[in-house]
Coordinates of C-alpha atoms in Angstrom, one line a residue:
X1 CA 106.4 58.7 97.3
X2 CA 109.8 58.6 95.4
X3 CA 109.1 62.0 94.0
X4 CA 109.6 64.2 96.8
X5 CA 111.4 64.3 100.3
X6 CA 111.1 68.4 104.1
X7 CA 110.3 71.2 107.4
X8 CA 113.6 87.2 123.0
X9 CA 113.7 87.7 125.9
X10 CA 112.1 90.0 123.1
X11 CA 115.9 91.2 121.0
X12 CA 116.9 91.0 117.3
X13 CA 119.9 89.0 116.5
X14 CA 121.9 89.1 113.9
X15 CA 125.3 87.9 114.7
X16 CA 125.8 84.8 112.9
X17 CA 128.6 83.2 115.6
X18 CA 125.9 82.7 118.2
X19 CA 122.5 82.4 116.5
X20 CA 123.3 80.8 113.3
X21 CA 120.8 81.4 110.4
X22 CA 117.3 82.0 109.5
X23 CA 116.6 78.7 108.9
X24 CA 118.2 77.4 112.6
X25 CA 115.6 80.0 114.0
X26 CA 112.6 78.8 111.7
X27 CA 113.3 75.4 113.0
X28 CA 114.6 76.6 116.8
X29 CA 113.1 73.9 118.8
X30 CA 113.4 70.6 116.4
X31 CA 113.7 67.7 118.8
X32 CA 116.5 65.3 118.0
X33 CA 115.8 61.5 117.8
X34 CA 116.5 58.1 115.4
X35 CA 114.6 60.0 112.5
X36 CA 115.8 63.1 112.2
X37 CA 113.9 65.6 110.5
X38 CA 114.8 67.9 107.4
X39 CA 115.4 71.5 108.1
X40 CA 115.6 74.3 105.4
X41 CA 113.7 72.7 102.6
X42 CA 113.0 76.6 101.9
X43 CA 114.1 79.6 103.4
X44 CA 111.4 80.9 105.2
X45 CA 107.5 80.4 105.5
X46 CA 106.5 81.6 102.3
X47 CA 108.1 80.6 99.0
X48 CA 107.1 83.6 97.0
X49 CA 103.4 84.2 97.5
X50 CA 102.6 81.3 98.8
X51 CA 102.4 79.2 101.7
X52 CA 106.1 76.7 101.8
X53 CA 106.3 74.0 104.7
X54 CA 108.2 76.1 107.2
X55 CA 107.1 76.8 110.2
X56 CA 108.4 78.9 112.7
X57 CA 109.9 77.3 116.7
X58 CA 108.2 77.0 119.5
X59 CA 108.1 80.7 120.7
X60 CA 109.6 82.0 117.6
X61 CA 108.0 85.4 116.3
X62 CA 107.9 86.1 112.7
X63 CA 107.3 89.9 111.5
X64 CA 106.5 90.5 107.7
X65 CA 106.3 93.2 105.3
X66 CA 105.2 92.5 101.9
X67 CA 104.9 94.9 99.1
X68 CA 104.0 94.9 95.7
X69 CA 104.3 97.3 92.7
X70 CA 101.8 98.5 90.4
X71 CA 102.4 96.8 86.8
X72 CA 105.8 97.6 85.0
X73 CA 103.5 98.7 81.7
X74 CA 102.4 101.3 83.2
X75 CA 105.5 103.4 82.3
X76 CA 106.7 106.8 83.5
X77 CA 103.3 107.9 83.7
X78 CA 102.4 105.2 86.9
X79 CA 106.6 105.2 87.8
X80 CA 106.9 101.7 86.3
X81 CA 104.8 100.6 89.2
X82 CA 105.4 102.7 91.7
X83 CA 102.0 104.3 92.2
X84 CA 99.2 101.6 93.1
X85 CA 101.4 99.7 95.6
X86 CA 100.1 96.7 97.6
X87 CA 101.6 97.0 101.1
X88 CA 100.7 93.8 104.0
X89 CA 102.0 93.7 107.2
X90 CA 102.3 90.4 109.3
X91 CA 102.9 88.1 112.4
X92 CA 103.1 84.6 112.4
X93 CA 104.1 82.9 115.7
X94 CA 105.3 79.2 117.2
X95 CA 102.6 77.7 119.3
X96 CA 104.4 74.3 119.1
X97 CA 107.7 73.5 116.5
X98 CA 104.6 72.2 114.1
X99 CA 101.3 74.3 114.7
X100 CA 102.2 78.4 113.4
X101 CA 99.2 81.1 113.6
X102 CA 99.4 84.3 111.6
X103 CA 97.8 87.4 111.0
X104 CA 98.0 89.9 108.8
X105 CA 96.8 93.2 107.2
X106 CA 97.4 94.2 103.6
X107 CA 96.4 97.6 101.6
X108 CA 94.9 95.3 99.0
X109 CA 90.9 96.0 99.7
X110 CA 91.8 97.0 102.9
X111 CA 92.1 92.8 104.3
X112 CA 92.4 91.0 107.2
X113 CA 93.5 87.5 106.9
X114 CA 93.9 85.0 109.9
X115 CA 95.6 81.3 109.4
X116 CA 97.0 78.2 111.6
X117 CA 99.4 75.9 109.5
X118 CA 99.8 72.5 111.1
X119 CA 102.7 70.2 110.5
X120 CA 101.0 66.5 109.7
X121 CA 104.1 64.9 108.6
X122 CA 108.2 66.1 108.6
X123 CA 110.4 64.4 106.1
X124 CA 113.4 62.7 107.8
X125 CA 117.0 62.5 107.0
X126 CA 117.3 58.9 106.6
X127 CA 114.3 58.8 104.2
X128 CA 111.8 57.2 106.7
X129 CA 109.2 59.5 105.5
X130 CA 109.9 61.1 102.5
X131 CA 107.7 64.3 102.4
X132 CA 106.9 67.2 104.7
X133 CA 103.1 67.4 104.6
X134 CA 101.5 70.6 106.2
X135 CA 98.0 71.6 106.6
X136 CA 97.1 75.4 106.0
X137 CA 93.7 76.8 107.1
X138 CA 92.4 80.8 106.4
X139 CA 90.2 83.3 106.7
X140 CA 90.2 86.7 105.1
X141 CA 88.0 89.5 105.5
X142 CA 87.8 92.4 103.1
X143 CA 86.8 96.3 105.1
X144 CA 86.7 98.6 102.7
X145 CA 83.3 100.6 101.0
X146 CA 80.4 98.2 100.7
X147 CA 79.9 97.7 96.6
X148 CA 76.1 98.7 95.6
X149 CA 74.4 95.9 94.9
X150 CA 71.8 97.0 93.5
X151 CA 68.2 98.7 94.8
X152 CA 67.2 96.8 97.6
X153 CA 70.2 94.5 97.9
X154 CA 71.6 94.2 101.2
X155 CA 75.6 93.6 101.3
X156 CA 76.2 91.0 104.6
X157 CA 78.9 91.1 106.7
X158 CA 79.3 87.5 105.5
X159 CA 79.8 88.7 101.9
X160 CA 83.3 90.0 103.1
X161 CA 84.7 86.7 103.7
X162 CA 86.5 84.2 102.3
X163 CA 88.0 80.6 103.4
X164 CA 91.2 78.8 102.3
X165 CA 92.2 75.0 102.7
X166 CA 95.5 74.2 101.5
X167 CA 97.5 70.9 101.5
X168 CA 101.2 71.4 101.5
X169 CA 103.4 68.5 100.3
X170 CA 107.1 69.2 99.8
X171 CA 110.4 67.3 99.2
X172 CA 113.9 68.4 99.9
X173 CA 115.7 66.6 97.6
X174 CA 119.5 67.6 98.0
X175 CA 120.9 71.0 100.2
X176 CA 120.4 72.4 96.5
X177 CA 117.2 71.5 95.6
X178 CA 113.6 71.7 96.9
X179 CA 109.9 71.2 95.3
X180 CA 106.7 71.7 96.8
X181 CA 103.0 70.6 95.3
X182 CA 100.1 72.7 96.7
X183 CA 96.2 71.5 96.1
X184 CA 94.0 74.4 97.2
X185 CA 90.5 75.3 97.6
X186 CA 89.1 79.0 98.2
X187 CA 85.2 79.7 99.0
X188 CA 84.2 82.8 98.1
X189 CA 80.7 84.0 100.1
X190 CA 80.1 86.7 97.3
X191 CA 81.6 86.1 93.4
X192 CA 81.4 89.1 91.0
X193 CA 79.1 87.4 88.3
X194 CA 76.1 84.9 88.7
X195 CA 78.8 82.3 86.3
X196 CA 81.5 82.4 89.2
X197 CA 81.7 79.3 90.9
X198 CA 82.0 79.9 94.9
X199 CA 84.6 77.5 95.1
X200 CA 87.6 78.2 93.4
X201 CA 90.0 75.0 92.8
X202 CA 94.1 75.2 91.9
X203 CA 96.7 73.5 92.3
X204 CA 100.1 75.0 92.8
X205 CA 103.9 73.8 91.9
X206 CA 107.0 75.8 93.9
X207 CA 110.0 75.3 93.7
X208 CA 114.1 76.3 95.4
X209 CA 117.3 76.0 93.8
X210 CA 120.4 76.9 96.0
X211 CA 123.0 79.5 94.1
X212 CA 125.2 80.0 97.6
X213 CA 125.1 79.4 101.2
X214 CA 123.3 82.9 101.7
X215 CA 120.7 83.1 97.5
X216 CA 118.6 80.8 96.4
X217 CA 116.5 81.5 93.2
X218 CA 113.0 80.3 94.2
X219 CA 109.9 80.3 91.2
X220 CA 105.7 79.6 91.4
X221 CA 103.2 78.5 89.8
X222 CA 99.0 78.2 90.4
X223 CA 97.0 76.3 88.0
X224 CA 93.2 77.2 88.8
X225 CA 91.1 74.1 87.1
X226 CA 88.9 75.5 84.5
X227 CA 85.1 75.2 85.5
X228 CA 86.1 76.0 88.9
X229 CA 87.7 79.9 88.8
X230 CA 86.5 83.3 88.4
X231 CA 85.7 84.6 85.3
X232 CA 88.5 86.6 83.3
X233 CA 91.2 85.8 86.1
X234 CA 94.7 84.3 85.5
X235 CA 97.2 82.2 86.6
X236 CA 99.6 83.2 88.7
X237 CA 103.5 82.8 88.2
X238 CA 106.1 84.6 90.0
X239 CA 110.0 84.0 89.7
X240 CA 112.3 85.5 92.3
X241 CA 115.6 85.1 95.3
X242 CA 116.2 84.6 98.4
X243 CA 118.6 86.4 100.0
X244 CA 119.9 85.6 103.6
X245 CA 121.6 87.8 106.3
X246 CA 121.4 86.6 109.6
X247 CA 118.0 86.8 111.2
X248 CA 116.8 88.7 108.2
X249 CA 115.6 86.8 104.5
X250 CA 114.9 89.1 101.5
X251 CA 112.6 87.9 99.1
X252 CA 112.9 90.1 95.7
X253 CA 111.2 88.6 92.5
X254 CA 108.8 89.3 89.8
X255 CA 104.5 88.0 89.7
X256 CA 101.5 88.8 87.9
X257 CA 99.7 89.0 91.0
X258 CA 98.6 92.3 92.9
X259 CA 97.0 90.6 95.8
X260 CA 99.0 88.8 98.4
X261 CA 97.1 86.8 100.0
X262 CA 95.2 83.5 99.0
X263 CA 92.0 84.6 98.1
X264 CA 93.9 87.5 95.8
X265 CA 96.9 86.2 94.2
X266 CA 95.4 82.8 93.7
X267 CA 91.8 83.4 92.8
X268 CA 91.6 87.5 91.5
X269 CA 94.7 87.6 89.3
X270 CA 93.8 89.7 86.0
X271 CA 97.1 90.6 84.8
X272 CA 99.1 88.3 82.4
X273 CA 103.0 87.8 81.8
X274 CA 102.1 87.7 77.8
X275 CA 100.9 91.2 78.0
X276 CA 103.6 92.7 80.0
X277 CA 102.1 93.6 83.1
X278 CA 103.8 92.3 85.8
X279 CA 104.9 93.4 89.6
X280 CA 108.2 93.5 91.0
X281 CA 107.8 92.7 94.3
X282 CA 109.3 91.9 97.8
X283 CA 109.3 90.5 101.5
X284 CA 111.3 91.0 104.6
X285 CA 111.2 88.2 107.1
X286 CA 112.5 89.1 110.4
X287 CA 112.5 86.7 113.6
X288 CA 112.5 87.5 117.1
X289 CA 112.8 84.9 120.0
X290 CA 109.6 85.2 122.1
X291 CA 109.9 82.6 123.9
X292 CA 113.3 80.7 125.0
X293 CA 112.6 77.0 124.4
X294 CA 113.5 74.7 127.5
X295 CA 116.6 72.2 125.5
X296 CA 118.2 75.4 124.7
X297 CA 118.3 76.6 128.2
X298 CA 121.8 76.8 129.9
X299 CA 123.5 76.3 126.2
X300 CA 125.8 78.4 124.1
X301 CA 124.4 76.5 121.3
X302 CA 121.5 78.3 121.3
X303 CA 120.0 80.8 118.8
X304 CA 121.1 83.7 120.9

């Protein structure tokens, strides 16, 4: 366990002398005590495309937009990217300072996706428990055009979904550096070939190294285990930074992957680094206080 060590009044804030940083907001209602928990092992909720073990305060409200370019190789022709774009919009939300819900819509095959995260362990300051461990639950739901099957073939409703169970485990070694370990399992009710396993298995590494107090440069990486992914699919790796402003985190970087959720990025990648078709992409994090939680009432010290 040596390796690692994590985790208004509806109004936008954004002046830093009264509601401190993104990360103070992420992690609004931590409770103090003997073992005091880690805060900011990353930035914000998601490292790149992936899950990270942040999850928003009690109350918090977290709006998302994600986008993704078509493939640089495409030249002038496609805009270096700019036609094709994958846009997804999303809400995740504080039930408790450990238990997050999200939903979501993306452009990508016209999906839905619910989740939960749940907080199972929080690293602590004075090393009593090393590692931030986070369970992540979802479901995904693809709308658009039924695919023809064939004559007599009858596509289910059923055939549209898709499950995810992920394990978070994450270690916050130093203010400068974080790593995070990600085992992950996605059932698939419908795979494109009679090969395709239903249950695709990966395992992913992410990572955050701190440039300043406001950019971090931030890099992933999903390993699918062969004998257990889709046929012709790749891995996907995406490099990128953070950058901070207030209540607001820009994510800009560079992936392989089209798809932004689980069951796309990790599962239906089919473009490769080696061949030059990769995304530049980007997400905009922006947190509003829902809910006002109670130890912050009657303080200055508050995010507000």
């Amino acid at each position: 366990m040596a390796f690692f060590q994590a985790p208004v009044l509806l109004h936008a804030q954004t002046d830093n002398s009264t509601s401190g940083n993104l990360t103070d907001m992420l992690n609004a209602s931590e409770p103090s005590g003997a073992h005091e928990p880690v805060t900011g092992t990353f930035k914000t909720t998601r490292i790149i495309n992936g899950q990270s073990v942040e999850t928003t305060g009690k109350g918090v409200l977290d709006f998302k937009i994600s986008h993704r370019f078509g493939s640089i190789d495409g030249g002038v022709k496609q805009f270096f990217g700019l036609d094709g774009a994958v846009t997804q919009l999303g809400f995740d939300y504080g039930i408790t300072r450990g238990l997050t819900v999200g939903v979501s819509r993306s452009t990508y095959n016209k999906e839905y996706e619910g989740y939960v995260k749940a907080k199972i362990l929080a690293q602590t300051e004075d090393n009593h428990i090393p590692v931030t461990l986070d369970y992540v639950g979802a479901i995904s739901t693809q709308s658009d055009a039924a695919p023809d099957l064939g004559t007599g073939v009858e596509y289910k409703f059923a055939y549209r979904n898709c499950y995810v169970n992920q394990i978070l485990i994450a270690r916050k070694f130093n203010n400068e550096f974080s790593l995070q370990l990600m085992p992950t399992i996605i059932h698939y009710n419908l795979v494109p070939l009679d090969v395709d396993p239903n249950n695709v298995l990966a395992v992913g590494i992410g990572g955050r190294a701190k440039l300043s107090n406001r950019i971090s440069l931030t890099a992933e990486y999903y390993y699918q285990i062969p004998g257990y992914k889709l046929t012709d699919t790749k891995n996907s790796l995406s490099v990128g930074i953070d950058i901070e402003t207030g209540g607001h985190v820009f994510q800009l970087f560079f992936t392989n992957s089209t798809g932004i959720t689980e069951r796309a990025f990790i599962g239906q990648t089919s473009d490769s680094w080696s061949k030059g078709q990769i995304h530049f992409g980007f997400n905009i994090s922006r947190i509003f206080q829902i809910v006002k939680p109670k130890e912050f009432e009657g303080s200055r010290n508050s995010i507000y």
